[in-house]
Coordinates of C-alpha atoms and ligand atoms in Angstrom, one line a residue:
M1 CA -120.8 -101.8 58.0
A2 CA -118.5 -99.5 56.1
G3 CA -115.8 -101.3 54.2
H4 CA -117.9 -104.3 53.3
K5 CA -119.4 -104.8 49.9
K6 CA -123.2 -104.9 50.1
L7 CA -124.3 -108.5 50.1
I8 CA -127.4 -109.4 48.1
I9 CA -128.7 -113.0 48.4
G10 CA -131.5 -114.3 46.2
N11 CA -133.4 -117.2 47.8
W12 CA -135.2 -119.1 45.1
K13 CA -136.8 -121.4 47.6
M14 CA -138.5 -124.5 45.9
N15 CA -138.7 -122.8 42.5
L16 CA -136.8 -123.2 39.2
G17 CA -135.6 -126.7 38.1
V18 CA -132.0 -127.4 37.1
H19 CA -132.4 -126.2 33.5
D20 CA -134.3 -123.0 34.4
A21 CA -131.9 -122.2 37.2
S22 CA -129.0 -122.4 34.8
V23 CA -130.7 -120.2 32.2
Y24 CA -131.5 -117.6 34.9
L25 CA -128.0 -117.6 36.2
H26 CA -126.6 -117.0 32.7
K27 CA -129.0 -114.1 32.1
L28 CA -128.3 -112.6 35.5
D29 CA -124.6 -112.8 34.8
V30 CA -125.1 -110.7 31.6
A31 CA -127.5 -108.3 33.4
I32 CA -125.2 -107.3 36.2
Q33 CA -122.0 -106.7 34.2
G34 CA -120.1 -104.0 36.0
H35 CA -121.4 -104.3 39.5
R36 CA -118.4 -105.9 41.1
D37 CA -118.7 -103.8 44.2
V38 CA -121.8 -105.8 45.2
E39 CA -121.5 -109.4 46.4
V40 CA -124.3 -111.3 44.6
V41 CA -125.3 -114.8 45.9
V42 CA -128.1 -117.1 44.7
A43 CA -129.6 -120.0 46.7
P44 CA -131.0 -122.5 44.1
T45 CA -132.7 -125.8 44.7
A46 CA -130.2 -128.3 46.2
L47 CA -130.5 -130.2 42.9
A48 CA -129.0 -127.3 41.0
V49 CA -126.1 -126.6 43.3
Q50 CA -123.6 -128.9 41.7
P51 CA -124.2 -128.0 38.0
L52 CA -124.4 -124.2 38.9
S53 CA -121.2 -124.5 40.8
L54 CA -119.5 -125.4 37.5
Q55 CA -121.3 -122.6 35.6
V56 CA -121.0 -119.7 38.0
N57 CA -118.3 -117.1 37.5
R58 CA -117.2 -116.9 41.1
H59 CA -115.7 -113.5 40.6
K60 CA -119.2 -112.2 40.0
M61 CA -121.5 -114.4 41.9
K62 CA -121.6 -117.1 44.6
L63 CA -123.9 -119.8 45.6
A64 CA -125.7 -120.5 48.8
A65 CA -127.4 -123.7 50.1
Q66 CA -131.0 -123.1 51.2
N67 CA -130.6 -125.8 53.8
F68 CA -128.5 -128.7 54.9
Y69 CA -128.3 -131.3 57.7
W70 CA -125.7 -130.8 60.4
R71 CA -124.2 -134.3 60.5
D72 CA -121.4 -134.8 58.0
F73 CA -122.3 -138.3 56.8
G74 CA -124.4 -141.2 57.8
A75 CA -127.8 -142.9 57.8
F76 CA -130.0 -139.8 57.3
T77 CA -132.2 -140.6 54.4
G78 CA -133.1 -137.7 52.2
E79 CA -130.6 -135.2 53.8
V80 CA -127.7 -133.3 52.3
S81 CA -124.8 -132.4 54.5
A82 CA -122.6 -129.3 54.7
T83 CA -119.7 -131.7 54.0
Q84 CA -121.3 -132.7 50.7
L85 CA -121.8 -129.0 49.9
R86 CA -118.3 -128.0 50.8
G87 CA -116.5 -126.4 47.9
L88 CA -119.8 -126.0 45.9
V89 CA -121.3 -123.2 47.9
N90 CA -119.9 -120.2 49.8
Y91 CA -122.9 -119.6 52.0
G92 CA -125.6 -121.6 53.7
L93 CA -128.9 -120.4 55.1
V94 CA -129.6 -121.5 58.6
G95 CA -132.9 -121.2 60.5
H96 CA -134.8 -119.6 57.7
S97 CA -138.4 -118.8 58.9
E98 CA -139.8 -121.5 56.6
R99 CA -137.5 -124.1 58.2
R100 CA -138.5 -123.0 61.7
H101 CA -142.2 -122.6 61.0
V102 CA -143.1 -125.1 58.3
F103 CA -140.5 -127.8 59.2
G104 CA -140.4 -127.3 62.9
E105 CA -136.7 -126.6 63.2
K106 CA -135.6 -125.7 66.7
I107 CA -132.9 -123.4 68.0
K108 CA -130.8 -126.4 68.7
D109 CA -130.9 -127.3 65.0
S110 CA -129.6 -123.8 64.0
R111 CA -126.8 -124.1 66.5
E112 CA -125.7 -127.5 65.1
K113 CA -126.0 -126.1 61.5
V114 CA -124.0 -123.0 62.2
Q115 CA -121.2 -125.2 63.5
A116 CA -121.5 -127.7 60.6
A117 CA -121.3 -124.9 58.1
L118 CA -118.2 -123.4 59.8
R119 CA -116.3 -126.7 60.0
N120 CA -117.0 -127.1 56.2
Q121 CA -115.8 -123.7 55.2
I122 CA -119.3 -122.5 54.4
T123 CA -120.4 -119.1 55.8
P124 CA -123.6 -119.5 57.7
V125 CA -126.4 -116.9 57.2
L126 CA -128.3 -117.2 60.5
C127 CA -131.9 -116.0 59.9
I128 CA -133.8 -114.7 62.8
G129 CA -137.1 -112.8 63.2
E130 CA -140.2 -112.4 65.3
T131 CA -143.8 -113.4 64.4
E132 CA -146.5 -110.8 64.3
H133 CA -147.9 -112.1 67.6
E134 CA -144.5 -111.9 69.2
R135 CA -144.0 -108.3 68.0
A136 CA -147.5 -107.3 69.2
S137 CA -147.0 -108.8 72.6
G138 CA -143.7 -107.0 73.1
E139 CA -141.5 -110.1 72.9
M140 CA -139.4 -109.1 69.9
R141 CA -136.2 -108.5 71.9
D142 CA -136.5 -111.8 73.7
V143 CA -137.2 -113.8 70.6
L144 CA -134.3 -112.3 68.7
H145 CA -132.1 -112.8 71.7
D146 CA -133.1 -116.5 72.0
Q147 CA -132.6 -117.2 68.3
L148 CA -129.3 -115.4 68.2
V149 CA -127.7 -116.6 71.4
G150 CA -129.1 -120.1 70.8
G151 CA -127.8 -120.2 67.2
L152 CA -124.4 -118.7 68.1
A153 CA -123.7 -120.7 71.3
N154 CA -120.4 -122.5 71.1
I155 CA -119.0 -120.1 68.5
T156 CA -115.6 -118.6 69.2
S157 CA -114.8 -114.9 68.8
E158 CA -112.8 -115.8 65.7
E159 CA -115.7 -117.6 64.1
I160 CA -118.1 -114.8 64.6
N161 CA -116.2 -113.0 61.9
D162 CA -117.4 -115.6 59.4
I163 CA -121.1 -115.4 60.2
V164 CA -123.8 -113.3 58.6
I165 CA -127.1 -112.5 60.4
A166 CA -130.3 -112.0 58.4
Y167 CA -133.1 -110.1 60.2
E168 CA -136.3 -111.3 58.7
P169 CA -139.6 -110.5 60.5
V170 CA -141.8 -113.5 59.9
W171 CA -144.8 -111.4 59.2
A172 CA -143.0 -109.6 56.3
I173 CA -141.8 -112.7 54.5
G174 CA -143.7 -113.4 51.3
T175 CA -146.6 -111.3 52.4
G176 CA -145.9 -108.0 50.6
R177 CA -146.0 -106.3 54.0
N178 CA -143.1 -104.0 54.6
A179 CA -141.3 -103.5 57.9
S180 CA -140.6 -99.8 58.3
P181 CA -136.9 -98.8 57.9
H182 CA -137.3 -97.3 61.4
D183 CA -138.3 -100.7 62.9
V184 CA -135.6 -102.5 61.0
E185 CA -133.0 -100.0 62.3
A186 CA -134.2 -100.6 65.8
A187 CA -134.0 -104.4 65.4
V188 CA -130.5 -104.2 63.9
L189 CA -129.4 -102.1 66.9
T190 CA -130.8 -104.8 69.2
I191 CA -129.1 -107.5 67.3
R192 CA -125.7 -105.7 67.4
S193 CA -126.0 -105.0 71.1
Q194 CA -126.8 -108.7 71.8
I195 CA -123.7 -109.7 69.7
A196 CA -121.6 -107.1 71.6
H197 CA -122.7 -108.7 74.8
L198 CA -121.4 -112.1 73.6
F199 CA -118.3 -111.1 71.6
G200 CA -117.5 -107.5 72.3
K201 CA -118.3 -104.2 70.6
E202 CA -115.7 -104.5 67.9
K203 CA -116.9 -107.9 66.7
A204 CA -120.5 -106.7 66.9
A205 CA -119.8 -103.7 64.7
A206 CA -118.1 -105.9 62.0
V207 CA -120.8 -108.7 61.7
R208 CA -122.7 -108.3 58.5
I209 CA -126.5 -108.0 59.0
L210 CA -129.0 -108.3 56.2
Y211 CA -132.6 -107.4 56.0
G212 CA -135.2 -109.7 54.4
G213 CA -139.0 -109.7 54.0
S214 CA -140.9 -108.7 50.8
V215 CA -138.0 -106.6 49.5
T216 CA -138.7 -105.3 46.0
A217 CA -136.7 -103.1 43.5
D218 CA -138.8 -100.2 44.8
S219 CA -138.1 -100.7 48.5
A220 CA -134.5 -102.0 48.2
S221 CA -132.7 -98.6 48.5
D222 CA -134.7 -97.7 51.6
Y223 CA -133.4 -100.8 53.4
L224 CA -129.9 -100.6 52.0
R225 CA -129.6 -97.1 53.4
I226 CA -130.4 -98.1 56.9
K227 CA -127.5 -97.7 59.3
G228 CA -126.1 -101.0 60.2
I229 CA -127.7 -102.9 57.2
D230 CA -125.1 -104.6 55.0
G231 CA -127.3 -106.2 52.4
L232 CA -130.6 -108.0 51.6
L233 CA -132.0 -111.5 51.6
V234 CA -134.5 -111.5 48.8
G235 CA -137.1 -114.2 48.2
G236 CA -140.0 -113.6 45.7
A237 CA -138.4 -110.7 43.9
S238 CA -135.2 -112.7 43.2
L239 CA -137.2 -115.0 40.9
K240 CA -137.8 -112.1 38.5
L241 CA -134.7 -111.4 36.6
H242 CA -135.4 -107.7 35.9
E243 CA -136.4 -107.0 39.4
F244 CA -133.5 -108.8 41.0
S245 CA -131.0 -107.1 38.7
E246 CA -132.6 -103.8 39.7
I247 CA -132.1 -104.6 43.3
I248 CA -128.4 -105.4 42.7
K249 CA -128.1 -102.1 40.7
K250 CA -129.6 -100.2 43.7
A251 CA -127.0 -101.8 46.0
H252 CA -124.3 -100.7 43.5
V253 CA -125.6 -97.1 43.6
V254 CA -125.9 -97.1 47.4
V255 CA -122.2 -98.1 47.6
Q256 CA -121.1 -95.2 45.3
Ligands
PGA1 P1 -139.6 -112.6 50.4 O1 -138.8 -113.8 51.1 O2 -138.6 -111.7 49.9 O3 -140.4 -113.4 49.4 O4 -140.5 -112.0 51.5 C1 -137.6 -113.5 51.9 C2 -137.0 -114.7 52.4 O5 -137.8 -115.7 52.6 O6 -135.8 -114.8 52.7

């Protein structure tokens, strides 16, 4: 919405080790000098979060966790909690399509994670989106509704101010297939009206909503210009320094 900086999040997924992530971050920092009107966030491997948190110039860039467990501490072998990430990252992805579809995360998990993030001063980025089959069978509205209402249940009308929603149609993630700006605009309207139903119109208008799914430097401006879109969640293209900096530059231009 007007008044927000555009938010561009690069999700590196299970790519780049600690060293390569650090080198990339340094080069990105140099490449995007002078784009302070864009909020740039990268989500590295969990291993790199701590070293990058020491390296990152937080006036220019922030870090996000790709995932975390919702309990704060305890006997949960192999997990990292939002409490352990507190102070290291500003954002945390929740319910990314790969978490839902590859790792079987349920709506209940997103709900717990949204709350865990909030109680640890991490802004949750709740990712929602329909599969191709759900879209074809006319279930898109219901799917978005269930993921949204399920993920945001138990959130207060104060806390909704600190939540980002990412609309990512599953069929457009990592496939090179583009959702049309028209379809994205319709989905964003649906999302805002569902949030309005829960928290009122004013809150719904203020929630930041991102688009994600095969965004490239070529398509970025088309998505950034969509009414109601506040930024982008970029996967594959965020691994290419030149392409990702171009996307950030496009966001800078759109803001002008
Ligand atoms: P993609 O990934 O840009 O490679 O489609 C987006 C995402 O997974 O958030």
